[in-house]
Amino acid sequence: MVQERTGVATFKGNPITLIGPELKVGDQAPDFNLSKNLLEQSTLSDYAGKVKLISVVPSLDTGVCDAQTRRFNEAASELGDDVIVLTISADLPFAQARWCGAAGVDRVITLSDYRDNSFGKDYGVLIKEFVIDMRSIFVIDQNDVIQYVEYLPEMAEHPDYDQAVEAVKNLL
């Protein structure tokens, strides 16, 4: 049975339902199978041995998601080769590529959860009402253990960028 979590998040003050478990620090990160483009998939093991900063956004074509992705793109340049920064959304891979090109985002890897929303379900961020992923941040260490989690209580708010980057730096 799929877990539904209510009362934990809102969109512009209106309650929304998150599907999937609430992951916590110390949990093994669930594997994922996300689209890089229409033909290529990406899994957690593709980034084995690296620290992973996973920035989840509802859609790159919105103001907060745009700002969040640009901010982590800047941070990626300072974090070094042992860190991978992933931005995950349910946007189509075409839209992600177009957005990155227009925004000049070149250090973040965008991955799409559009096929089956399995990332959203496994990481507890799929919004039942909209079938997109809720804004959240996960920092996963070199052994695929979650070391930092931020589930945003309000979809339209920014995450704590500094805390997320600090969590990554603490693993280096």
Short mmCIF file of N, CA and C in Angstrom, two decimals:
data_model
loop_
_atom_site.label_atom_id
_atom_site.label_comp_id
_atom_site.label_asym_id
_atom_site.label_seq_id
_atom_site.Cartn_x
_atom_site.Cartn_y
_atom_site.Cartn_z
N MET A 1 0.84 -1.20 0.00
CA MET A 1 0.00 0.00 0.00
C MET A 1 0.88 1.26 0.00
N VAL A 2 0.51 2.20 -0.82
CA VAL A 2 1.26 3.44 -0.93
C VAL A 2 0.90 4.36 0.24
N GLN A 3 1.92 4.89 0.87
CA GLN A 3 1.72 5.79 2.01
C GLN A 3 1.35 7.19 1.50
N GLU A 4 0.33 7.78 2.11
CA GLU A 4 -0.04 9.17 1.82
C GLU A 4 0.15 9.97 3.09
N ARG A 5 0.82 11.12 2.96
CA ARG A 5 1.06 11.99 4.10
C ARG A 5 0.30 13.29 3.91
N THR A 6 -0.57 13.58 4.85
CA THR A 6 -1.34 14.82 4.81
C THR A 6 -0.92 15.70 5.99
N GLY A 7 -1.20 17.00 5.86
CA GLY A 7 -0.90 17.92 6.95
C GLY A 7 0.57 18.27 7.08
N VAL A 8 1.38 17.91 6.08
CA VAL A 8 2.82 18.19 6.18
C VAL A 8 3.28 19.24 5.17
N ALA A 9 2.41 19.56 4.19
CA ALA A 9 2.83 20.52 3.17
C ALA A 9 1.63 21.25 2.59
N THR A 10 1.94 22.45 2.06
CA THR A 10 0.90 23.26 1.44
C THR A 10 1.42 23.86 0.14
N PHE A 11 0.48 24.29 -0.69
CA PHE A 11 0.80 25.08 -1.87
C PHE A 11 -0.01 26.36 -1.76
N LYS A 12 0.71 27.47 -1.55
CA LYS A 12 0.08 28.77 -1.32
C LYS A 12 -0.99 28.68 -0.22
N GLY A 13 -0.62 27.97 0.84
CA GLY A 13 -1.47 27.85 2.01
C GLY A 13 -2.51 26.75 1.94
N ASN A 14 -2.71 26.15 0.78
CA ASN A 14 -3.70 25.07 0.64
C ASN A 14 -3.04 23.72 0.86
N PRO A 15 -3.64 22.87 1.68
CA PRO A 15 -3.04 21.56 1.98
C PRO A 15 -2.87 20.70 0.72
N ILE A 16 -1.75 19.99 0.66
CA ILE A 16 -1.51 19.02 -0.40
C ILE A 16 -1.11 17.69 0.25
N THR A 17 -1.23 16.63 -0.52
CA THR A 17 -0.92 15.29 -0.04
C THR A 17 0.37 14.81 -0.69
N LEU A 18 1.30 14.36 0.14
CA LEU A 18 2.55 13.79 -0.38
C LEU A 18 2.45 12.27 -0.36
N ILE A 19 2.86 11.67 -1.46
CA ILE A 19 2.84 10.22 -1.57
C ILE A 19 4.24 9.69 -1.32
N GLY A 20 4.33 8.67 -0.48
CA GLY A 20 5.60 8.03 -0.18
C GLY A 20 6.05 8.30 1.24
N PRO A 21 7.12 7.63 1.64
CA PRO A 21 7.60 7.75 3.02
C PRO A 21 8.36 9.05 3.26
N GLU A 22 8.42 9.46 4.50
CA GLU A 22 9.29 10.57 4.87
C GLU A 22 10.65 9.99 5.20
N LEU A 23 11.63 10.28 4.35
CA LEU A 23 12.98 9.78 4.57
C LEU A 23 13.68 10.63 5.62
N LYS A 24 14.60 9.99 6.34
CA LYS A 24 15.30 10.67 7.43
C LYS A 24 16.81 10.47 7.30
N VAL A 25 17.55 11.34 7.98
CA VAL A 25 19.00 11.21 8.05
C VAL A 25 19.32 9.82 8.60
N GLY A 26 20.25 9.14 7.94
CA GLY A 26 20.64 7.79 8.34
C GLY A 26 19.99 6.70 7.50
N ASP A 27 18.92 7.05 6.77
CA ASP A 27 18.27 6.08 5.87
C ASP A 27 19.16 5.82 4.67
N GLN A 28 19.10 4.61 4.17
CA GLN A 28 19.73 4.29 2.89
C GLN A 28 18.92 4.99 1.80
N ALA A 29 19.60 5.69 0.91
CA ALA A 29 18.89 6.40 -0.17
C ALA A 29 18.28 5.38 -1.12
N PRO A 30 17.00 5.53 -1.44
CA PRO A 30 16.40 4.63 -2.42
C PRO A 30 17.05 4.81 -3.79
N ASP A 31 17.20 3.71 -4.52
CA ASP A 31 17.70 3.81 -5.88
C ASP A 31 16.65 4.55 -6.70
N PHE A 32 17.05 5.06 -7.84
CA PHE A 32 16.10 5.71 -8.74
C PHE A 32 16.43 5.38 -10.17
N ASN A 33 15.47 5.57 -11.03
CA ASN A 33 15.64 5.37 -12.46
C ASN A 33 14.94 6.56 -13.13
N LEU A 34 15.74 7.57 -13.46
CA LEU A 34 15.22 8.83 -13.99
C LEU A 34 15.70 9.05 -15.41
N SER A 35 14.98 9.87 -16.15
CA SER A 35 15.32 10.12 -17.55
C SER A 35 16.30 11.28 -17.68
N LYS A 36 17.44 11.01 -18.36
CA LYS A 36 18.36 12.07 -18.74
C LYS A 36 17.83 12.74 -20.01
N ASN A 37 17.30 11.92 -20.87
CA ASN A 37 16.64 12.35 -22.10
C ASN A 37 15.68 11.23 -22.47
N LEU A 38 15.13 11.23 -23.64
CA LEU A 38 14.13 10.20 -23.97
C LEU A 38 14.73 8.80 -24.09
N LEU A 39 16.01 8.69 -24.36
CA LEU A 39 16.62 7.38 -24.56
C LEU A 39 17.50 6.91 -23.41
N GLU A 40 18.02 7.83 -22.62
CA GLU A 40 18.96 7.49 -21.55
C GLU A 40 18.32 7.62 -20.18
N GLN A 41 18.61 6.63 -19.34
CA GLN A 41 18.16 6.66 -17.96
C GLN A 41 19.37 6.87 -17.05
N SER A 42 19.13 7.30 -15.84
CA SER A 42 20.17 7.50 -14.85
C SER A 42 19.71 6.89 -13.53
N THR A 43 20.63 6.21 -12.84
CA THR A 43 20.31 5.60 -11.55
C THR A 43 21.26 6.15 -10.49
N LEU A 44 20.94 5.88 -9.24
CA LEU A 44 21.79 6.32 -8.13
C LEU A 44 23.21 5.77 -8.29
N SER A 45 23.34 4.55 -8.76
CA SER A 45 24.66 3.93 -8.88
C SER A 45 25.55 4.62 -9.92
N ASP A 46 24.94 5.41 -10.83
CA ASP A 46 25.74 6.17 -11.78
C ASP A 46 26.64 7.19 -11.08
N TYR A 47 26.33 7.51 -9.85
CA TYR A 47 27.05 8.53 -9.10
C TYR A 47 27.76 7.92 -7.87
N ALA A 48 28.05 6.63 -7.96
CA ALA A 48 28.69 5.90 -6.86
C ALA A 48 30.00 6.57 -6.45
N GLY A 49 30.23 6.61 -5.15
CA GLY A 49 31.46 7.17 -4.62
C GLY A 49 31.49 8.68 -4.53
N LYS A 50 30.44 9.34 -4.98
CA LYS A 50 30.35 10.80 -4.94
C LYS A 50 29.35 11.22 -3.86
N VAL A 51 29.52 12.43 -3.37
CA VAL A 51 28.50 13.06 -2.54
C VAL A 51 27.45 13.60 -3.51
N LYS A 52 26.19 13.33 -3.23
CA LYS A 52 25.10 13.78 -4.10
C LYS A 52 24.25 14.83 -3.38
N LEU A 53 24.14 15.99 -3.99
CA LEU A 53 23.18 17.00 -3.53
C LEU A 53 22.02 16.92 -4.52
N ILE A 54 20.87 16.47 -4.02
CA ILE A 54 19.70 16.34 -4.87
C ILE A 54 18.72 17.46 -4.54
N SER A 55 18.50 18.29 -5.52
CA SER A 55 17.58 19.42 -5.41
C SER A 55 16.32 19.05 -6.20
N VAL A 56 15.22 18.90 -5.50
CA VAL A 56 13.96 18.52 -6.15
C VAL A 56 13.10 19.77 -6.31
N VAL A 57 12.61 19.99 -7.53
CA VAL A 57 11.77 21.16 -7.81
C VAL A 57 10.50 20.72 -8.53
N PRO A 58 9.40 21.44 -8.30
CA PRO A 58 8.15 21.12 -9.01
C PRO A 58 8.27 21.32 -10.53
N SER A 59 8.82 22.46 -10.96
CA SER A 59 9.00 22.73 -12.39
C SER A 59 10.03 23.84 -12.57
N LEU A 60 10.98 23.62 -13.47
CA LEU A 60 12.02 24.62 -13.71
C LEU A 60 11.46 25.94 -14.23
N ASP A 61 10.27 25.90 -14.81
CA ASP A 61 9.67 27.10 -15.40
C ASP A 61 8.89 27.95 -14.40
N THR A 62 9.27 27.87 -13.13
CA THR A 62 8.65 28.75 -12.12
C THR A 62 9.76 29.51 -11.40
N GLY A 63 9.42 30.62 -10.81
CA GLY A 63 10.41 31.52 -10.23
C GLY A 63 11.28 30.92 -9.16
N VAL A 64 10.68 30.26 -8.18
CA VAL A 64 11.46 29.71 -7.08
C VAL A 64 12.32 28.55 -7.57
N CYS A 65 11.77 27.70 -8.44
CA CYS A 65 12.54 26.57 -8.98
C CYS A 65 13.71 27.05 -9.82
N ASP A 66 13.48 28.08 -10.60
CA ASP A 66 14.53 28.70 -11.41
C ASP A 66 15.65 29.20 -10.49
N ALA A 67 15.29 29.96 -9.47
CA ALA A 67 16.28 30.52 -8.54
C ALA A 67 17.02 29.41 -7.79
N GLN A 68 16.28 28.37 -7.37
CA GLN A 68 16.89 27.27 -6.64
C GLN A 68 17.93 26.56 -7.50
N THR A 69 17.60 26.30 -8.74
CA THR A 69 18.51 25.58 -9.62
C THR A 69 19.73 26.44 -9.96
N ARG A 70 19.53 27.71 -10.19
CA ARG A 70 20.66 28.61 -10.45
C ARG A 70 21.59 28.69 -9.24
N ARG A 71 21.00 28.75 -8.06
CA ARG A 71 21.79 28.86 -6.83
C ARG A 71 22.67 27.62 -6.63
N PHE A 72 22.09 26.43 -6.85
CA PHE A 72 22.88 25.21 -6.69
C PHE A 72 23.87 25.03 -7.84
N ASN A 73 23.59 25.59 -9.00
CA ASN A 73 24.55 25.57 -10.11
C ASN A 73 25.79 26.36 -9.72
N GLU A 74 25.59 27.52 -9.08
CA GLU A 74 26.72 28.33 -8.59
C GLU A 74 27.51 27.57 -7.53
N ALA A 75 26.78 26.95 -6.60
CA ALA A 75 27.44 26.21 -5.52
C ALA A 75 28.26 25.05 -6.07
N ALA A 76 27.77 24.42 -7.14
CA ALA A 76 28.45 23.26 -7.71
C ALA A 76 29.88 23.60 -8.12
N SER A 77 30.10 24.82 -8.58
CA SER A 77 31.44 25.20 -9.03
C SER A 77 32.42 25.28 -7.87
N GLU A 78 31.92 25.45 -6.65
CA GLU A 78 32.78 25.57 -5.48
C GLU A 78 32.97 24.25 -4.74
N LEU A 79 32.16 23.24 -5.08
CA LEU A 79 32.16 22.01 -4.29
C LEU A 79 33.14 20.95 -4.79
N GLY A 80 33.63 21.08 -6.00
CA GLY A 80 34.66 20.17 -6.48
C GLY A 80 34.13 18.92 -7.16
N ASP A 81 35.06 18.10 -7.61
CA ASP A 81 34.75 16.94 -8.43
C ASP A 81 34.18 15.76 -7.66
N ASP A 82 34.24 15.79 -6.33
CA ASP A 82 33.70 14.68 -5.54
C ASP A 82 32.22 14.86 -5.23
N VAL A 83 31.62 15.92 -5.80
CA VAL A 83 30.21 16.23 -5.55
C VAL A 83 29.46 16.29 -6.87
N ILE A 84 28.30 15.68 -6.90
CA ILE A 84 27.39 15.76 -8.04
C ILE A 84 26.14 16.50 -7.56
N VAL A 85 25.72 17.50 -8.33
CA VAL A 85 24.49 18.21 -8.01
C VAL A 85 23.44 17.82 -9.05
N LEU A 86 22.35 17.24 -8.57
CA LEU A 86 21.26 16.80 -9.42
C LEU A 86 20.03 17.66 -9.14
N THR A 87 19.37 18.09 -10.20
CA THR A 87 18.06 18.73 -10.06
C THR A 87 17.05 17.79 -10.68
N ILE A 88 16.05 17.44 -9.89
CA ILE A 88 15.04 16.49 -10.33
C ILE A 88 13.68 17.18 -10.35
N SER A 89 12.98 17.01 -11.46
CA SER A 89 11.61 17.52 -11.59
C SER A 89 10.84 16.57 -12.49
N ALA A 90 9.54 16.80 -12.59
CA ALA A 90 8.70 16.01 -13.50
C ALA A 90 8.61 16.67 -14.87
N ASP A 91 9.38 17.74 -15.08
CA ASP A 91 9.42 18.36 -16.41
C ASP A 91 9.93 17.34 -17.42
N LEU A 92 9.48 17.45 -18.66
CA LEU A 92 10.01 16.59 -19.71
C LEU A 92 11.49 16.89 -19.92
N PRO A 93 12.29 15.90 -20.29
CA PRO A 93 13.71 16.14 -20.53
C PRO A 93 13.97 17.25 -21.55
N PHE A 94 13.10 17.38 -22.57
CA PHE A 94 13.25 18.46 -23.55
C PHE A 94 13.18 19.82 -22.87
N ALA A 95 12.20 19.97 -21.98
CA ALA A 95 12.01 21.23 -21.28
C ALA A 95 13.19 21.52 -20.35
N GLN A 96 13.70 20.49 -19.69
CA GLN A 96 14.86 20.67 -18.82
C GLN A 96 16.07 21.15 -19.62
N ALA A 97 16.31 20.52 -20.76
CA ALA A 97 17.46 20.89 -21.59
C ALA A 97 17.30 22.31 -22.13
N ARG A 98 16.10 22.66 -22.57
CA ARG A 98 15.84 24.01 -23.07
C ARG A 98 16.08 25.03 -21.96
N TRP A 99 15.55 24.76 -20.77
CA TRP A 99 15.69 25.69 -19.65
C TRP A 99 17.17 25.87 -19.30
N CYS A 100 17.91 24.76 -19.19
CA CYS A 100 19.33 24.85 -18.83
C CYS A 100 20.10 25.68 -19.85
N GLY A 101 19.80 25.47 -21.13
CA GLY A 101 20.47 26.24 -22.18
C GLY A 101 20.17 27.72 -22.07
N ALA A 102 18.91 28.04 -21.86
CA ALA A 102 18.50 29.45 -21.76
C ALA A 102 19.06 30.11 -20.50
N ALA A 103 19.17 29.33 -19.42
CA ALA A 103 19.62 29.88 -18.14
C ALA A 103 21.13 29.83 -17.98
N GLY A 104 21.82 29.15 -18.89
CA GLY A 104 23.27 29.02 -18.75
C GLY A 104 23.67 28.10 -17.61
N VAL A 105 22.79 27.19 -17.23
CA VAL A 105 23.08 26.25 -16.15
C VAL A 105 23.84 25.07 -16.75
N ASP A 106 25.09 24.90 -16.29
CA ASP A 106 25.95 23.89 -16.90
C ASP A 106 26.65 22.98 -15.91
N ARG A 107 26.43 23.16 -14.62
CA ARG A 107 27.09 22.33 -13.62
C ARG A 107 26.13 21.39 -12.92
N VAL A 108 24.86 21.64 -13.04
CA VAL A 108 23.82 20.80 -12.45
C VAL A 108 23.37 19.80 -13.51
N ILE A 109 23.17 18.57 -13.09
CA ILE A 109 22.61 17.55 -13.98
C ILE A 109 21.10 17.51 -13.73
N THR A 110 20.31 17.72 -14.78
CA THR A 110 18.86 17.64 -14.62
C THR A 110 18.39 16.25 -15.00
N LEU A 111 17.49 15.71 -14.18
CA LEU A 111 16.90 14.40 -14.41
C LEU A 111 15.39 14.53 -14.27
N SER A 112 14.68 13.76 -15.09
CA SER A 112 13.22 13.87 -15.13
C SER A 112 12.54 12.66 -14.51
N ASP A 113 11.54 12.94 -13.70
CA ASP A 113 10.72 11.92 -13.03
C ASP A 113 9.37 11.78 -13.74
N TYR A 114 9.32 12.17 -15.03
CA TYR A 114 8.04 12.23 -15.73
C TYR A 114 7.45 10.87 -16.08
N ARG A 115 8.28 9.85 -16.27
CA ARG A 115 7.77 8.56 -16.76
C ARG A 115 6.78 7.89 -15.81
N ASP A 116 7.20 7.69 -14.57
CA ASP A 116 6.32 6.96 -13.64
C ASP A 116 6.30 7.55 -12.24
N ASN A 117 6.92 8.70 -12.07
CA ASN A 117 6.97 9.38 -10.77
C ASN A 117 7.54 8.50 -9.67
N SER A 118 8.38 7.53 -10.04
CA SER A 118 8.91 6.60 -9.04
C SER A 118 9.84 7.29 -8.05
N PHE A 119 10.61 8.27 -8.51
CA PHE A 119 11.46 9.01 -7.57
C PHE A 119 10.57 9.69 -6.53
N GLY A 120 9.55 10.39 -7.00
CA GLY A 120 8.65 11.10 -6.09
C GLY A 120 8.03 10.17 -5.05
N LYS A 121 7.61 9.00 -5.49
CA LYS A 121 6.99 8.03 -4.58
C LYS A 121 8.01 7.47 -3.59
N ASP A 122 9.20 7.14 -4.09
CA ASP A 122 10.22 6.52 -3.23
C ASP A 122 10.85 7.49 -2.24
N TYR A 123 10.92 8.76 -2.63
CA TYR A 123 11.52 9.78 -1.76
C TYR A 123 10.46 10.58 -0.98
N GLY A 124 9.19 10.23 -1.15
CA GLY A 124 8.12 10.86 -0.38
C GLY A 124 7.81 12.28 -0.78
N VAL A 125 8.00 12.61 -2.08
CA VAL A 125 7.79 13.99 -2.52
C VAL A 125 6.77 14.14 -3.64
N LEU A 126 6.11 13.05 -4.05
CA LEU A 126 5.13 13.15 -5.12
C LEU A 126 3.86 13.82 -4.58
N ILE A 127 3.44 14.89 -5.22
CA ILE A 127 2.23 15.61 -4.81
C ILE A 127 1.05 14.96 -5.51
N LYS A 128 0.18 14.35 -4.73
CA LYS A 128 -0.96 13.61 -5.27
C LYS A 128 -1.85 14.49 -6.14
N GLU A 129 -2.12 15.70 -5.69
CA GLU A 129 -3.05 16.58 -6.39
C GLU A 129 -2.53 17.07 -7.74
N PHE A 130 -1.22 17.19 -7.91
CA PHE A 130 -0.65 17.79 -9.12
C PHE A 130 0.21 16.82 -9.94
N VAL A 131 0.56 15.68 -9.37
CA VAL A 131 1.44 14.68 -9.99
C VAL A 131 2.77 15.32 -10.44
N ILE A 132 3.33 16.11 -9.55
CA ILE A 132 4.68 16.65 -9.69
C ILE A 132 5.38 16.47 -8.35
N ASP A 133 6.67 16.71 -8.32
CA ASP A 133 7.44 16.50 -7.09
C ASP A 133 7.53 17.78 -6.27
N MET A 134 7.42 17.61 -4.96
CA MET A 134 7.47 18.70 -3.99
C MET A 134 8.91 19.17 -3.80
N ARG A 135 9.07 20.44 -3.64
CA ARG A 135 10.38 21.03 -3.39
C ARG A 135 11.01 20.37 -2.15
N SER A 136 12.23 19.90 -2.31
CA SER A 136 12.93 19.25 -1.21
C SER A 136 14.42 19.15 -1.56
N ILE A 137 15.22 18.85 -0.55
CA ILE A 137 16.66 18.71 -0.72
C ILE A 137 17.11 17.44 0.01
N PHE A 138 17.98 16.68 -0.66
CA PHE A 138 18.58 15.50 -0.05
C PHE A 138 20.08 15.56 -0.29
N VAL A 139 20.86 15.35 0.76
CA VAL A 139 22.30 15.20 0.62
C VAL A 139 22.62 13.77 0.99
N ILE A 140 23.26 13.08 0.04
CA ILE A 140 23.54 11.65 0.17
C ILE A 140 25.05 11.46 0.11
N ASP A 141 25.57 10.70 1.05
CA ASP A 141 27.03 10.53 1.11
C ASP A 141 27.54 9.52 0.09
N GLN A 142 28.84 9.29 0.13
CA GLN A 142 29.52 8.42 -0.82
C GLN A 142 29.03 6.97 -0.73
N ASN A 143 28.42 6.59 0.40
CA ASN A 143 27.89 5.24 0.60
C ASN A 143 26.38 5.17 0.43
N ASP A 144 25.80 6.22 -0.17
CA ASP A 144 24.37 6.30 -0.45
C ASP A 144 23.49 6.32 0.81
N VAL A 145 24.02 6.92 1.87
CA VAL A 145 23.25 7.13 3.10
C VAL A 145 22.85 8.60 3.15
N ILE A 146 21.60 8.85 3.46
CA ILE A 146 21.10 10.23 3.53
C ILE A 146 21.71 10.91 4.76
N GLN A 147 22.33 12.07 4.51
CA GLN A 147 22.97 12.84 5.58
C GLN A 147 22.27 14.16 5.87
N TYR A 148 21.37 14.57 4.98
CA TYR A 148 20.64 15.82 5.17
C TYR A 148 19.35 15.72 4.37
N VAL A 149 18.26 16.16 4.98
CA VAL A 149 16.95 16.18 4.30
C VAL A 149 16.24 17.48 4.66
N GLU A 150 15.65 18.09 3.65
CA GLU A 150 14.75 19.22 3.90
C GLU A 150 13.52 19.04 3.02
N TYR A 151 12.41 18.74 3.68
CA TYR A 151 11.11 18.73 3.01
C TYR A 151 10.50 20.10 3.27
N LEU A 152 10.23 20.85 2.24
CA LEU A 152 9.66 22.19 2.43
C LEU A 152 8.21 22.07 2.85
N PRO A 153 7.79 22.81 3.88
CA PRO A 153 6.40 22.75 4.30
C PRO A 153 5.47 23.52 3.37
N GLU A 154 6.03 24.46 2.61
CA GLU A 154 5.25 25.27 1.66
C GLU A 154 5.97 25.23 0.32
N MET A 155 5.25 24.79 -0.70
CA MET A 155 5.85 24.59 -2.02
C MET A 155 6.46 25.86 -2.60
N ALA A 156 5.91 27.02 -2.28
CA ALA A 156 6.37 28.27 -2.88
C ALA A 156 7.56 28.89 -2.15
N GLU A 157 8.05 28.24 -1.09
CA GLU A 157 9.18 28.78 -0.33
C GLU A 157 10.51 28.24 -0.83
N HIS A 158 11.58 28.99 -0.53
CA HIS A 158 12.93 28.56 -0.88
C HIS A 158 13.45 27.60 0.18
N PRO A 159 14.32 26.66 -0.22
CA PRO A 159 14.98 25.81 0.77
C PRO A 159 16.08 26.59 1.47
N ASP A 160 16.68 25.99 2.48
CA ASP A 160 17.81 26.59 3.17
C ASP A 160 19.09 26.23 2.42
N TYR A 161 19.43 27.07 1.45
CA TYR A 161 20.57 26.80 0.58
C TYR A 161 21.85 26.61 1.38
N ASP A 162 22.10 27.50 2.32
CA ASP A 162 23.36 27.47 3.07
C ASP A 162 23.50 26.18 3.86
N GLN A 163 22.42 25.73 4.50
CA GLN A 163 22.48 24.49 5.28
C GLN A 163 22.76 23.29 4.38
N ALA A 164 22.14 23.26 3.21
CA ALA A 164 22.34 22.14 2.28
C ALA A 164 23.80 22.10 1.82
N VAL A 165 24.34 23.24 1.44
CA VAL A 165 25.73 23.30 0.98
C VAL A 165 26.68 22.95 2.12
N GLU A 166 26.38 23.40 3.31
CA GLU A 166 27.21 23.06 4.48
C GLU A 166 27.19 21.56 4.75
N ALA A 167 26.02 20.94 4.58
CA ALA A 167 25.92 19.49 4.76
C ALA A 167 26.81 18.75 3.77
N VAL A 168 26.88 19.26 2.54
CA VAL A 168 27.76 18.66 1.54
C VAL A 168 29.22 18.84 1.96
N LYS A 169 29.59 20.05 2.33
CA LYS A 169 30.99 20.34 2.71
C LYS A 169 31.43 19.48 3.88
N ASN A 170 30.53 19.18 4.80
CA ASN A 170 30.87 18.36 5.96
C ASN A 170 31.22 16.93 5.58
N LEU A 171 30.86 16.50 4.37
CA LEU A 171 31.13 15.14 3.92
C LEU A 171 32.42 15.04 3.10
N LEU A 172 33.04 16.18 2.84
CA LEU A 172 34.25 16.18 2.00
C LEU A 172 35.52 16.11 2.83
#
